[in-house]
XYZ file of N, CA and C in Angstrom:
405
model
N 31.441 -30.239 43.033
C 30.726 -31.123 42.133
C 30.538 -30.398 40.810
N 30.661 -31.112 39.698
C 30.501 -30.465 38.404
C 29.099 -29.880 38.262
N 28.992 -28.891 37.392
C 27.681 -28.298 37.164
C 26.750 -29.329 36.562
N 25.597 -29.458 37.178
C 24.577 -30.375 36.693
C 23.412 -29.517 36.239
N 22.923 -29.735 35.030
C 21.823 -28.901 34.554
C 20.589 -29.071 35.432
N 19.967 -27.941 35.745
C 18.737 -27.983 36.535
C 17.570 -28.126 35.576
N 16.666 -29.005 35.923
C 15.448 -29.134 35.131
C 14.341 -29.663 36.020
N 13.157 -29.723 35.502
C 12.014 -30.145 36.281
C 11.826 -31.649 36.333
N 12.653 -32.394 35.610
C 12.465 -33.837 35.578
C 12.879 -34.442 36.910
N 12.049 -35.338 37.385
C 12.343 -36.027 38.632
C 11.992 -37.492 38.431
N 12.872 -38.355 38.815
C 12.603 -39.785 38.766
C 13.810 -40.502 39.329
N 13.656 -41.789 39.541
C 14.792 -42.583 40.009
C 15.906 -42.586 38.971
N 15.541 -42.600 37.697
C 16.559 -42.602 36.640
C 17.369 -41.309 36.665
N 16.699 -40.173 36.826
C 17.399 -38.890 36.895
C 18.281 -38.849 38.139
N 17.742 -39.317 39.273
C 18.530 -39.336 40.509
C 19.760 -40.217 40.354
N 19.596 -41.404 39.786
C 20.741 -42.306 39.608
C 21.808 -41.678 38.717
N 21.381 -40.964 37.686
C 22.324 -40.269 36.815
C 23.097 -39.212 37.600
N 22.389 -38.457 38.408
C 23.051 -37.404 39.194
C 23.940 -37.996 40.279
N 23.532 -39.110 40.872
C 24.385 -39.756 41.872
C 25.662 -40.288 41.228
N 25.560 -40.755 39.985
C 26.763 -41.212 39.278
C 27.739 -40.052 39.096
N 27.213 -38.871 38.781
C 28.060 -37.683 38.659
C 28.699 -37.363 40.008
N 27.912 -37.467 41.072
C 28.425 -37.220 42.425
C 29.554 -38.191 42.762
N 29.326 -39.490 42.541
C 30.350 -40.483 42.883
C 31.616 -40.306 42.044
N 31.449 -39.910 40.801
C 32.625 -39.661 39.962
C 33.444 -38.508 40.541
N 32.760 -37.465 40.997
C 33.463 -36.316 41.580
C 34.124 -36.679 42.903
N 33.468 -37.492 43.713
C 33.979 -37.846 45.045
C 35.105 -38.869 44.961
N 35.096 -39.711 43.961
C 36.102 -40.769 43.867
C 37.443 -40.299 43.324
N 37.544 -39.062 42.913
C 38.835 -38.521 42.475
C 39.627 -38.096 43.700
N 40.846 -38.602 43.828
C 41.707 -38.205 44.952
C 42.053 -36.731 44.815
N 42.081 -36.035 45.949
C 42.311 -34.591 45.946
C 43.557 -34.254 46.761
N 43.902 -32.991 46.750
C 45.040 -32.412 47.475
C 46.347 -32.811 46.793
N 47.445 -32.321 47.325
C 48.761 -32.576 46.748
C 49.039 -34.073 46.726
N 49.341 -34.582 45.562
C 49.656 -36.001 45.436
C 48.461 -36.920 45.592
N 47.257 -36.379 45.563
C 46.062 -37.220 45.689
C 45.957 -37.892 47.044
N 46.394 -37.203 48.085
C 46.445 -37.797 49.422
C 45.080 -37.935 50.083
N 44.115 -37.133 49.678
C 42.804 -37.152 50.332
C 41.793 -37.770 49.371
N 41.116 -38.789 49.857
C 40.143 -39.495 49.016
C 38.731 -39.275 49.545
N 37.782 -39.456 48.647
C 36.360 -39.382 48.964
C 35.975 -38.027 49.532
N 36.382 -37.002 48.807
C 36.120 -35.618 49.196
C 35.378 -34.924 48.066
N 34.386 -34.161 48.440
C 33.690 -33.300 47.491
C 34.183 -31.884 47.759
N 34.754 -31.266 46.782
C 35.376 -29.961 46.973
C 36.873 -30.093 46.776
N 37.604 -29.104 47.239
C 39.047 -29.128 47.007
C 39.816 -28.639 48.229
N 40.414 -29.553 48.998
C 41.293 -29.113 50.081
C 42.580 -28.547 49.484
N 43.189 -27.604 50.179
C 44.429 -27.007 49.675
C 45.638 -27.760 50.201
N 46.727 -27.614 49.517
C 47.975 -28.244 49.947
C 47.836 -29.744 50.072
N 48.310 -30.264 51.184
C 48.271 -31.713 51.404
C 46.908 -32.198 51.851
N 46.053 -31.300 52.296
C 44.729 -31.684 52.757
C 44.713 -32.214 54.172
N 45.852 -32.224 54.849
C 45.923 -32.791 56.201
C 45.157 -31.974 57.228
N 44.842 -30.724 56.904
C 44.077 -29.876 57.828
C 42.602 -30.183 57.830
N 42.155 -31.018 56.903
C 40.748 -31.406 56.849
C 39.880 -30.411 56.109
N 38.614 -30.635 56.195
C 37.626 -29.788 55.531
C 37.073 -28.810 56.564
N 37.760 -27.710 56.737
C 37.409 -26.735 57.771
C 36.543 -25.605 57.251
N 36.456 -25.480 55.949
C 35.750 -24.352 55.370
C 36.676 -23.183 55.100
N 37.874 -23.247 55.621
C 38.883 -22.207 55.392
C 39.656 -22.555 54.128
N 39.961 -21.560 53.362
C 40.686 -21.793 52.115
C 41.952 -20.944 52.081
N 42.572 -20.752 53.252
C 43.764 -19.907 53.341
C 44.962 -20.634 52.755
N 45.798 -19.894 52.102
C 46.999 -20.465 51.510
C 47.874 -21.080 52.594
N 48.349 -22.281 52.354
C 49.228 -22.962 53.292
C 48.534 -23.601 54.476
N 47.200 -23.579 54.497
C 46.480 -24.135 55.652
C 46.337 -25.647 55.566
N 46.538 -26.214 54.387
C 46.327 -27.644 54.156
C 44.910 -28.070 54.548
N 43.982 -27.150 54.445
C 42.570 -27.418 54.725
C 41.785 -26.980 53.495
N 40.504 -26.850 53.620
C 39.771 -26.364 52.469
C 38.276 -26.387 52.647
N 37.634 -25.865 51.639
C 36.168 -25.879 51.573
C 35.775 -27.171 50.884
N 35.429 -28.128 51.678
C 35.146 -29.448 51.119
C 34.303 -30.251 52.106
N 33.888 -31.411 51.668
C 33.171 -32.362 52.515
C 33.889 -33.689 52.381
N 34.308 -34.247 53.491
C 34.987 -35.548 53.499
C 33.965 -36.601 53.877
N 33.818 -37.600 53.028
C 32.891 -38.699 53.293
C 33.644 -39.891 53.853
N 32.963 -40.646 54.680
C 33.501 -41.893 55.214
C 33.865 -42.785 54.032
N 35.066 -43.348 54.042
C 35.507 -44.185 52.922
C 34.530 -45.318 52.651
N 34.056 -45.985 53.702
C 33.129 -47.103 53.520
C 31.778 -46.644 52.980
N 31.374 -45.420 53.294
C 30.114 -44.902 52.749
C 30.192 -44.794 51.235
N 31.364 -44.465 50.733
C 31.535 -44.325 49.288
C 31.813 -45.674 48.638
N 32.671 -46.476 49.253
C 33.085 -47.742 48.640
C 32.032 -48.835 48.817
N 31.538 -49.001 50.043
C 30.637 -50.121 50.359
C 29.199 -49.694 50.635
N 28.959 -48.395 50.644
C 27.639 -47.855 50.965
C 27.214 -48.219 52.390
N 28.208 -48.341 53.301
C 27.933 -48.659 54.699
C 28.787 -47.764 55.573
N 28.246 -46.906 56.357
C 26.824 -46.564 56.426
C 26.414 -45.743 55.201
N 25.151 -45.845 54.878
C 24.648 -45.093 53.734
C 24.671 -43.599 54.048
N 24.846 -42.812 53.033
C 24.783 -41.359 53.192
C 23.308 -40.996 53.324
N 22.959 -40.398 54.463
C 21.556 -40.166 54.801
C 20.807 -39.379 53.732
N 21.442 -38.358 53.170
C 20.770 -37.568 52.134
C 20.411 -38.422 50.931
N 21.294 -39.358 50.590
C 21.014 -40.219 49.443
C 19.862 -41.169 49.732
N 19.797 -41.667 50.958
C 18.681 -42.538 51.344
C 17.374 -41.775 51.173
N 17.338 -40.552 51.681
C 16.126 -39.742 51.577
C 15.799 -39.395 50.131
N 16.818 -39.097 49.336
C 16.588 -38.794 47.925
C 16.047 -40.009 47.175
N 16.586 -41.182 47.474
C 16.091 -42.401 46.809
C 14.633 -42.672 47.180
N 14.291 -42.477 48.451
C 12.897 -42.662 48.883
C 11.982 -41.670 48.166
N 12.430 -40.425 48.078
C 11.630 -39.403 47.402
C 11.475 -39.722 45.919
N 12.539 -40.180 45.277
C 12.471 -40.521 43.851
C 11.542 -41.709 43.627
N 11.598 -42.701 44.518
C 10.700 -43.860 44.395
C 9.249 -43.425 44.578
N 8.998 -42.544 45.542
C 7.637 -42.036 45.747
C 7.169 -41.263 44.519
N 8.060 -40.486 43.919
C 7.715 -39.744 42.709
C 7.389 -40.710 41.574
N 8.217 -41.747 41.407
C 7.966 -42.746 40.358
C 6.602 -43.398 40.555
N 6.288 -43.760 41.805
C 4.992 -44.388 42.098
C 3.850 -43.433 41.794
N 3.992 -42.176 42.212
C 2.947 -41.192 41.946
C 2.760 -41.000 40.449
N 3.856 -40.956 39.715
C 3.778 -40.778 38.262
C 3.066 -41.962 37.608
N 3.351 -43.174 38.073
C 2.685 -44.367 37.538
C 1.181 -44.300 37.803
N 0.801 -43.852 38.991
C -0.621 -43.716 39.325
C -1.267 -42.644 38.454
N -0.567 -41.533 38.223
C -1.103 -40.478 37.355
C -1.363 -41.001 35.945
N -0.477 -41.835 35.443
C -0.649 -42.406 34.102
C -1.871 -43.317 34.075
N -2.026 -44.150 35.115
C -3.203 -45.025 35.192
C -4.483 -44.205 35.293
N -4.456 -43.143 36.104
C -5.637 -42.287 36.237
C -5.990 -41.615 34.915
N -5.000 -41.192 34.171
C -5.257 -40.565 32.871
C -5.908 -41.566 31.916
N -5.448 -42.815 31.953
C -6.047 -43.850 31.102
C -7.489 -44.119 31.525
N -7.727 -44.183 32.837
C -9.094 -44.394 33.330
C -9.998 -43.220 32.965
N -9.471 -42.011 33.062
C -10.252 -40.835 32.692
C -10.633 -40.888 31.213
N -9.710 -41.300 30.362
C -10.001 -41.414 28.931
C -11.086 -42.460 28.685
N -11.016 -43.583 29.410
C -12.050 -44.618 29.271
C -13.410 -44.103 29.725
N -13.434 -43.379 30.841
C -14.703 -42.837 31.347
C -15.289 -41.845 30.356
N -14.454 -40.994 29.779
C -14.945 -40.033 28.779
C -15.525 -40.764 27.561
N -14.854 -41.834 27.136
C -15.349 -42.610 26.005
C -16.680 -43.280 26.343
N -16.765 -43.865 27.533
C -18.026 -44.484 27.960
C -19.142 -43.451 28.052
N -18.829 -42.279 28.552
C -19.816 -41.215 28.663
C -20.303 -40.788 27.278
N -19.377 -40.630 26.350
C -19.755 -40.249 24.985
C -20.600 -41.338 24.333
N -20.224 -42.599 24.571
C -20.984 -43.721 24.008
C -22.382 -43.777 24.607
N -22.487 -43.619 25.924
C -23.797 -43.652 26.585
C -24.674 -42.509 26.094
N -24.095 -41.336 25.925
C -24.858 -40.193 25.419
C -25.345 -40.463 24.005
N -24.487 -41.026 23.183
C -24.875 -41.335 21.801
C -25.992 -42.370 21.769
N -25.879 -43.392 22.620
C -26.913 -44.426 22.662
C -28.229 -43.878 23.204
N -28.164 -42.959 24.146
C -29.369 -42.368 24.718
C -30.151 -41.591 23.672
N -29.454 -40.824 22.854
C -30.128 -39.969 21.894
C -30.297 -40.603 20.521
N -29.583 -41.650 20.214
C -29.663 -42.265 18.886
C -31.047 -42.813 18.572
N -31.723 -43.560 19.462
C -33.052 -44.084 19.097
C -34.056 -42.980 18.796
N -34.047 -41.910 19.571
C -34.985 -40.815 19.334
C -34.691 -40.143 17.999
N -33.447 -39.927 17.722
C -33.082 -39.302 16.455
C -33.439 -40.220 15.300
N -33.214 -41.540 15.464
C -33.534 -42.494 14.413
C -35.044 -42.555 14.194
N -35.811 -42.636 15.290
C -37.269 -42.703 15.177
C -37.814 -41.425 14.560
N -37.310 -40.290 14.953
C -37.755 -39.014 14.412
C -37.470 -38.943 12.923
N -36.355 -39.446 12.526
C -35.960 -39.400 11.124
C -36.779 -40.393 10.310
N -37.052 -41.585 10.876
C -37.760 -42.636 10.145
C -39.252 -42.354 10.040
N -39.874 -41.821 11.075
C -41.327 -41.643 11.101
C -41.775 -40.231 10.776
N -40.892 -39.376 10.533
C -41.266 -38.002 10.229
C -41.222 -37.134 11.469
N -41.449 -35.845 11.305
C -41.290 -34.893 12.394
C -42.433 -34.907 13.402
N -43.498 -35.700 13.224
C -44.652 -35.647 14.116
C -44.524 -36.535 15.349
N -43.463 -37.127 15.621
C -43.326 -37.985 16.807
C -43.164 -37.245 18.061
């Protein structure tokens, strides 16, 4: 898979972008003559030896992962890691939305607190100022 920059951003949008990079890499036919499809990595030779993890010359195998054609084309069956990643990204999006709402509520509470404090002390300050220091 091509190098993807690592960063702290997490969201469904970031995941979808990275999955697009993954699908682009997997949809390129590999091996001699493009005989092997839906593979992440690079099988050697014709690729008929499969994805064994061996990268010996002439083995027609390689360090790769072969995905079910229907998993890539029709998303059936779904790739389990992607299902889990999508669930995690959705949970992150939901948590982030709640954090934004909480920050807005916190700002409102701080404003209400400042207003209540000002109203509590304003009459005394006004009366003290209007009637002189003997109150």
